[in-house]
CSV table of C-alpha atoms in Angstrom, one decimal:
chain,number,residue,atom,x,y,z
A,1,UNK,CA,111.3,66.5,180.2
A,2,UNK,CA,108.6,69.4,180.3
A,3,UNK,CA,105.2,69.5,178.8
A,4,UNK,CA,103.8,72.8,177.4
A,5,UNK,CA,99.9,72.3,177.1
A,6,UNK,CA,98.8,74.7,174.4
A,7,UNK,CA,95.0,75.8,174.1
A,8,UNK,CA,95.2,79.2,172.9
A,9,UNK,CA,93.7,79.2,169.6
A,10,UNK,CA,96.0,81.8,168.0
A,11,UNK,CA,99.0,79.6,169.0
A,12,UNK,CA,97.6,76.6,167.4
A,13,UNK,CA,96.7,78.3,164.3
A,14,UNK,CA,100.5,79.6,164.1
A,15,UNK,CA,102.2,76.3,164.5
A,16,UNK,CA,101.2,75.3,160.9
A,17,UNK,CA,103.6,77.9,159.7
A,18,UNK,CA,106.4,76.4,161.5
A,19,UNK,CA,105.3,72.7,160.9
A,20,UNK,CA,104.1,71.9,157.5
A,21,UNK,CA,102.2,68.7,158.5
A,22,UNK,CA,100.2,70.2,161.5
A,23,UNK,CA,97.1,71.7,159.8
A,24,UNK,CA,95.2,69.5,162.3
A,25,UNK,CA,96.0,71.8,164.8
A,26,UNK,CA,93.8,74.6,163.6
A,27,UNK,CA,90.6,72.4,164.8
A,28,UNK,CA,92.1,70.2,167.6
A,29,UNK,CA,91.0,70.9,171.0
A,30,UNK,CA,94.6,71.5,172.2
A,31,UNK,CA,98.3,70.2,171.7
A,32,UNK,CA,101.1,69.4,174.1
A,33,UNK,CA,104.9,70.2,173.2
A,34,UNK,CA,107.1,67.5,174.6
A,35,UNK,CA,110.4,69.2,175.5
A,36,UNK,CA,113.7,68.2,176.7
A,37,UNK,CA,115.9,70.0,179.0
A,38,UNK,CA,119.6,70.0,177.9
A,39,UNK,CA,121.0,71.0,180.9
A,40,UNK,CA,119.5,67.8,182.7
A,41,UNK,CA,120.6,65.8,180.1
A,42,UNK,CA,124.5,65.7,180.9
A,43,UNK,CA,125.2,65.9,177.1
A,44,UNK,CA,124.5,62.3,176.5
A,45,UNK,CA,121.6,62.6,174.4
A,46,UNK,CA,119.1,60.5,176.3
A,47,UNK,CA,116.7,63.4,176.3
A,48,UNK,CA,115.3,62.1,173.1
A,49,UNK,CA,114.6,58.9,174.1
A,50,UNK,CA,113.0,60.1,177.6
A,51,UNK,CA,110.7,62.9,175.5
A,52,UNK,CA,110.0,59.8,172.8
A,53,UNK,CA,108.7,57.5,175.4
A,54,UNK,CA,106.9,60.5,177.2
A,55,UNK,CA,105.4,61.1,173.9
A,56,UNK,CA,104.3,57.5,173.1
A,57,UNK,CA,102.6,57.3,176.5
A,58,UNK,CA,100.9,60.4,175.9
A,59,UNK,CA,99.2,59.1,172.8
A,60,UNK,CA,98.5,55.8,174.4
A,61,UNK,CA,96.5,57.8,177.2
A,62,UNK,CA,94.7,59.7,174.7
A,63,UNK,CA,93.7,56.7,172.9
A,64,UNK,CA,92.6,54.9,176.4
A,65,UNK,CA,90.4,58.0,177.1
A,66,UNK,CA,88.7,58.0,173.4
A,67,UNK,CA,90.5,61.0,172.3
A,68,UNK,CA,92.4,61.3,168.9
A,69,UNK,CA,96.0,62.1,169.1
A,70,UNK,CA,98.7,62.7,166.5
A,71,UNK,CA,102.5,62.3,167.2
A,72,UNK,CA,104.2,65.5,165.4
A,73,UNK,CA,107.8,65.3,165.0
A,74,UNK,CA,109.8,68.6,165.5
A,75,UNK,CA,113.3,67.6,166.6
A,76,UNK,CA,115.9,67.5,164.5
A,77,UNK,CA,114.5,69.7,161.8
A,78,UNK,CA,116.2,73.0,163.0
A,79,UNK,CA,113.7,75.3,161.5
A,80,UNK,CA,110.8,73.4,163.3
A,81,UNK,CA,112.7,73.5,166.5
A,82,UNK,CA,113.6,77.2,166.0
A,83,UNK,CA,110.0,78.3,165.0
A,84,UNK,CA,108.3,76.3,167.8
A,85,UNK,CA,111.0,77.5,170.6
A,86,UNK,CA,110.1,81.2,169.3
A,87,UNK,CA,106.3,80.6,169.3
A,88,UNK,CA,106.3,79.3,172.7
A,89,UNK,CA,109.0,81.5,174.2
A,90,UNK,CA,111.1,78.7,175.4
A,91,UNK,CA,114.2,79.0,177.0
A,92,UNK,CA,117.6,78.3,175.3
A,93,UNK,CA,118.3,75.1,177.2
A,94,UNK,CA,114.4,73.8,176.3
A,95,UNK,CA,114.2,71.6,172.9
A,96,UNK,CA,111.0,70.6,171.7
A,97,UNK,CA,111.0,67.1,170.5
A,98,UNK,CA,107.5,66.6,169.5
A,99,UNK,CA,103.8,68.0,169.5
A,100,UNK,CA,100.9,66.0,170.2
A,101,UNK,CA,97.7,67.2,168.6
A,102,UNK,CA,94.7,66.1,170.9
A,103,UNK,CA,91.0,65.9,170.4
A,104,UNK,CA,87.9,64.1,169.5
A,105,UNK,CA,88.5,62.7,166.0
A,106,UNK,CA,86.3,64.0,163.1
A,107,UNK,CA,86.8,60.6,161.4
A,108,UNK,CA,87.3,57.3,162.1
A,109,UNK,CA,90.2,55.4,160.1
A,110,UNK,CA,90.5,51.8,159.6
A,111,UNK,CA,93.4,50.5,161.4
A,112,UNK,CA,96.6,49.9,159.3
A,113,UNK,CA,98.7,46.8,160.0
A,114,UNK,CA,102.2,47.7,159.5
A,115,UNK,CA,103.9,44.6,161.0
A,116,UNK,CA,106.5,43.1,158.5
A,117,UNK,CA,107.3,39.8,159.6
A,118,UNK,CA,110.6,40.2,157.4
A,119,UNK,CA,111.9,42.9,159.7
A,120,UNK,CA,112.0,40.7,162.7
A,121,UNK,CA,115.3,39.0,163.5
A,122,UNK,CA,116.0,36.2,166.2
A,123,UNK,CA,119.2,36.0,168.0
A,124,UNK,CA,121.2,37.5,165.3
A,125,UNK,CA,120.8,39.4,162.1
């Protein structure tokens, strides 16, 4: 994985043109693009898992430090991938998996419990 830290206001304001759910970036302190390197992946596709773990770890670190963070999926939506690659000037072999919006939250939302016991299986389906 590679990370591109985005703090330029112009760039943060341009991202929503390529990602329809990223409007919060217009006010965010910064964003981090989490990217995979296809040349290091050996064609097996594990870059997606590696970058997903890196994204989740970034979210956990942000939360632990009192920051608000939002995971914005980029890959595999081709128009998002192409737009972010162009905007950030990414090389051909580098693919943006996600963007993480970072900043101090403007609002506090109540925790939503999404756990569903009916989706847990033990020992077999």
